[in-house]
Amino acid sequence: MLPAGDENLKILVVVAHPHDVCHMGGTCAHHVDRGDSVSVVAITGGQRTHNEELADELRKPSDQRDRNVIHGSQEEYAKRKTEEFARACAVFGVTDVTVLPFSDHPLEATEDVVSALADILYVVRPQMILTHAPYTLPDRRFHYAWVNDHTAAGIAVQKALNHVSIPDTKLGRAPHRVAAIYYTGIDYGFHEVDVCIDISDQVQKRIKAEELFESQGHTTEFAIKRIESSAGFQGWKAGTGYAETFIRGYREISRCLSVTKENLLLAGSSHEERMRWITGESAHGDKAEEVHRRRE
């Protein structure tokens, strides 16, 4: 028996580093609001990534460096990021949060990483996964000759999915397959994305989540700039206020072609309504609730 289309979903989000969840946070919040179960896993604690305080200290002459910063524990830094990660997830309503004990920069899709992810897949048994694309990212029409942490995370997820797709004869665990995978489009050009999620109602939460990563030197001003230049740009290209973008990992199978409620509303709106749609839900405006009610 196939599940009903409106049945609540189990969604697993797998990211390379704690901060990466921010790029999918608004989408996660929407799914939590509709009653879906969302679990988030960071494969690493980000011990070696974005330690800007250490990097800045090492730029100073050796006799001017703060020895406490220079000799600070990577584990302590990772602990700070883990705490920020849990608080950022909570901003979007996600409380099932896990950080795996693997090192980053470089992250490698080792047997241990794949096995740990497979164990989580067996427990959560999600229908949908949000993660990084398992492809090297293009730069000026070229492709990197190496795999970065995000790509390695996507590869590890794919290997784990292959692992759990066959019966586990050793532990007697039933096989599992997911129905859909979405790769975050943050690293790709807009022309490459398949899906744009309107997160105009989540802008303040996105800013708050970015602010929480103080270990990476984030400030309110930086958080606002980041959201405006990233989610704001993606939203502008999509014809809405703010958007998170994704690339489908699986082809979508359906008996009929579909159109979303948002696309229907946009197609039937006047120029004035389109302008209100795009600008009425800015990060600093007062019209967000009013425009959102009009859409409903």
XYZ file of C-alpha atoms in Angstrom:
296
model
C 0.000 0.000 0.000
C 1.470 3.347 -1.041
C 1.319 6.132 1.582
C -1.209 8.908 1.121
C 0.124 12.087 -0.407
C -0.578 14.091 2.715
C 1.003 11.599 5.126
C 3.613 13.088 7.441
C 7.148 12.416 6.302
C 10.322 11.342 8.057
C 13.113 13.593 6.798
C 16.831 13.152 7.443
C 19.196 16.084 6.886
C 22.893 15.167 6.612
C 25.507 17.940 6.474
C 29.295 17.997 6.538
C 29.670 20.721 9.188
C 27.302 22.143 11.827
C 26.814 25.494 10.082
C 25.713 23.859 6.812
C 22.223 23.259 8.204
C 21.524 27.001 7.931
C 21.243 26.715 4.139
C 18.259 24.366 4.551
C 16.831 25.783 7.774
C 13.779 27.537 6.362
C 12.793 24.412 4.444
C 13.180 22.308 7.602
C 10.989 24.760 9.525
C 8.212 24.443 6.941
C 8.266 20.664 7.238
C 8.246 20.802 11.036
C 5.249 23.163 10.841
C 3.316 20.710 8.667
C 3.949 17.887 11.138
C 6.847 16.103 9.470
C 9.614 14.536 11.540
C 12.981 16.170 10.826
C 16.288 14.745 12.078
C 19.604 16.512 11.436
C 23.063 14.933 11.436
C 26.422 16.695 11.100
C 29.127 14.204 10.116
C 31.831 16.332 11.755
C 31.991 18.880 14.527
C 33.744 21.304 12.192
C 36.915 21.229 14.261
C 39.125 22.573 11.485
C 36.605 24.635 9.533
C 36.047 28.388 9.922
C 38.230 28.804 13.026
C 38.676 32.454 12.117
C 39.945 33.481 15.546
C 42.884 31.063 15.235
C 43.554 32.067 11.630
C 43.650 35.772 12.554
C 45.922 35.103 15.527
C 48.409 33.203 13.348
C 48.614 36.211 11.017
C 50.174 38.263 13.817
C 53.929 38.339 14.504
C 54.836 35.404 16.761
C 55.644 37.642 19.746
C 52.163 39.260 19.587
C 50.076 36.109 19.457
C 47.651 35.097 22.198
C 49.016 31.753 23.388
C 45.586 30.734 24.708
C 44.176 31.008 21.208
C 47.185 29.391 19.517
C 47.150 26.405 21.840
C 43.383 26.209 22.171
C 41.891 22.740 21.896
C 40.213 21.756 18.613
C 37.857 19.672 20.703
C 36.822 22.734 22.689
C 36.215 24.669 19.474
C 34.148 21.763 18.112
C 32.162 21.680 21.358
C 31.233 25.351 20.885
C 30.097 24.665 17.333
C 28.077 21.640 18.477
C 26.245 23.818 21.003
C 25.640 26.494 18.361
C 24.438 23.774 15.981
C 21.834 22.487 18.432
C 20.588 26.017 19.131
C 20.444 26.854 15.400
C 18.428 23.690 14.693
C 16.062 24.604 17.541
C 15.414 27.973 15.848
C 13.828 25.989 13.014
C 11.945 23.669 15.387
C 14.336 20.712 14.995
C 15.293 18.931 18.221
C 16.600 15.569 16.949
C 20.212 16.614 16.400
C 23.342 14.447 16.141
C 27.029 15.257 15.635
C 29.179 12.310 14.572
C 32.790 12.095 15.834
C 34.623 12.405 12.523
C 37.253 14.948 11.535
C 36.809 17.536 8.809
C 38.992 19.316 6.299
C 39.397 16.804 4.868
C 36.329 14.688 5.518
C 36.622 11.312 3.844
C 33.847 8.841 3.039
C 35.517 6.023 4.974
C 33.898 2.734 5.957
C 33.433 4.084 9.497
C 31.593 7.187 8.260
C 29.403 5.144 5.919
C 28.642 2.597 8.653
C 27.651 5.345 11.120
C 25.296 6.911 8.574
C 23.856 3.499 7.698
C 23.062 2.879 11.372
C 21.172 6.177 11.485
C 19.282 5.326 8.290
C 18.206 1.996 9.786
C 16.871 3.766 12.894
C 15.242 6.845 11.313
C 14.103 5.147 8.066
C 13.435 8.470 6.319
C 11.409 8.867 3.160
C 13.370 11.988 2.213
C 16.979 13.107 2.595
C 18.403 16.621 2.315
C 22.179 16.675 1.908
C 25.117 17.832 -0.219
C 25.567 16.796 -3.850
C 28.069 13.954 -4.317
C 29.682 15.762 -7.237
C 32.725 17.997 -7.494
C 31.591 21.596 -7.703
C 32.233 23.479 -10.971
C 34.262 26.669 -11.085
C 34.387 28.645 -14.345
C 33.280 25.572 -16.321
C 36.029 23.446 -14.758
C 35.663 20.781 -12.098
C 37.869 20.409 -9.049
C 40.410 17.606 -9.187
C 39.744 16.852 -5.530
C 36.754 16.193 -3.302
C 35.897 18.762 -0.626
C 34.057 18.111 2.653
C 30.612 18.819 1.203
C 31.154 16.510 -1.760
C 32.564 13.811 0.542
C 29.451 14.071 2.722
C 27.237 13.533 -0.328
C 29.319 10.529 -1.376
C 29.141 9.062 2.140
C 25.349 9.443 2.159
C 25.057 7.709 -1.209
C 27.283 4.844 -0.064
C 25.225 4.487 3.119
C 22.022 4.364 1.054
C 23.517 1.622 -1.081
C 24.486 -0.224 2.104
C 20.991 -0.199 3.618
C 19.211 -1.027 0.352
C 19.960 -4.749 0.739
C 19.010 -7.082 3.629
C 21.337 -6.962 6.637
C 21.856 -10.686 7.207
C 24.265 -10.128 10.098
C 21.947 -8.078 12.333
C 18.648 -9.003 10.715
C 17.712 -5.464 9.723
C 15.199 -4.984 6.925
C 16.451 -3.054 3.884
C 15.420 0.559 3.422
C 15.128 2.904 0.450
C 14.314 6.590 0.442
C 11.728 8.064 -1.909
C 13.462 11.387 -2.555
C 16.846 13.063 -2.164
C 17.382 16.797 -2.468
C 20.862 18.314 -2.715
C 21.276 21.856 -1.437
C 21.716 24.241 -4.352
C 23.792 26.790 -2.408
C 26.981 25.742 -4.212
C 25.466 25.799 -7.684
C 24.302 28.401 -10.166
C 20.611 29.292 -10.223
C 20.231 27.831 -13.711
C 21.181 24.412 -12.308
C 18.596 24.161 -9.520
C 15.341 22.199 -9.798
C 13.347 23.432 -6.824
C 13.009 26.805 -5.087
C 11.475 26.800 -1.602
C 9.933 30.148 -0.679
C 11.297 30.938 2.803
C 10.228 34.571 2.968
C 8.452 33.817 6.250
C 11.661 32.321 7.684
C 14.092 35.189 7.070
C 14.303 36.276 10.701
C 14.988 32.685 11.759
C 17.688 32.342 9.117
C 19.345 35.504 10.395
C 19.086 34.297 14.001
C 20.651 30.931 13.123
C 23.559 32.634 11.350
C 24.112 34.925 14.346
C 24.396 31.911 16.663
C 27.628 30.760 15.029
C 29.771 33.204 16.980
C 32.616 30.664 16.932
C 32.926 31.462 13.219
C 32.916 35.210 13.837
C 29.340 35.767 12.673
C 27.670 39.055 13.569
C 24.181 40.421 13.033
C 25.406 42.583 10.160
C 27.126 39.622 8.528
C 24.053 37.420 8.982
C 21.771 39.978 7.316
C 24.204 40.479 4.420
C 24.516 36.741 3.935
C 20.766 36.162 3.827
C 20.129 39.119 1.528
C 22.877 38.177 -0.931
C 22.156 34.448 -0.928
C 18.515 33.595 -0.128
C 17.507 37.079 -1.309
C 19.211 36.600 -4.677
C 17.745 33.115 -5.113
C 14.299 34.446 -4.240
C 14.644 37.323 -6.693
C 15.538 34.932 -9.506
C 12.609 32.678 -8.545
C 10.143 35.574 -8.481
C 9.596 35.653 -4.726
C 11.185 37.311 -1.709
C 13.666 34.731 -0.389
C 14.343 31.141 -1.395
C 16.373 28.054 -0.564
C 17.280 26.040 -3.651
C 17.705 22.318 -4.248
C 18.704 19.848 -6.946
C 16.725 16.602 -7.179
C 18.784 13.485 -6.633
C 16.048 11.203 -8.001
C 13.739 11.681 -10.956
C 10.206 12.461 -9.854
C 7.619 9.837 -10.803
C 3.943 10.763 -11.006
C 0.761 9.798 -12.847
C 0.135 13.468 -13.677
C 2.095 16.656 -14.056
C 1.846 18.983 -11.083
C 1.817 22.684 -10.324
C 2.285 24.147 -6.868
C -0.125 26.500 -5.150
C 2.603 29.145 -5.123
C 3.123 28.913 -8.888
C -0.628 29.239 -9.463
C -0.812 32.297 -7.213
C 2.187 33.890 -8.907
C 0.789 33.243 -12.386
C -2.557 34.784 -11.473
C -1.224 37.821 -9.632
C -1.149 41.396 -10.869
C 2.060 43.414 -11.164
C 1.234 45.178 -7.894
C 0.655 41.853 -6.138
C 3.941 40.500 -7.495
C 5.780 43.520 -6.114
C 4.143 43.016 -2.725
C 5.012 39.324 -2.905
C 8.685 40.057 -3.542
C 9.147 43.041 -1.235
C 6.423 42.654 1.383
C 8.295 39.958 3.299
C 11.722 41.529 3.552
C 13.887 40.770 6.551
C 13.167 44.234 7.964
C 9.589 44.930 6.817
C 6.271 44.860 8.680
C 4.150 43.287 5.928
C 5.256 39.651 6.218
C 2.225 38.335 8.074
C -0.233 40.318 5.940
C 1.218 39.094 2.624
C 1.490 35.536 3.904
C -2.196 35.579 4.896
C -3.108 36.807 1.402
C -1.317 33.818 -0.080
C -3.223 31.424 2.163
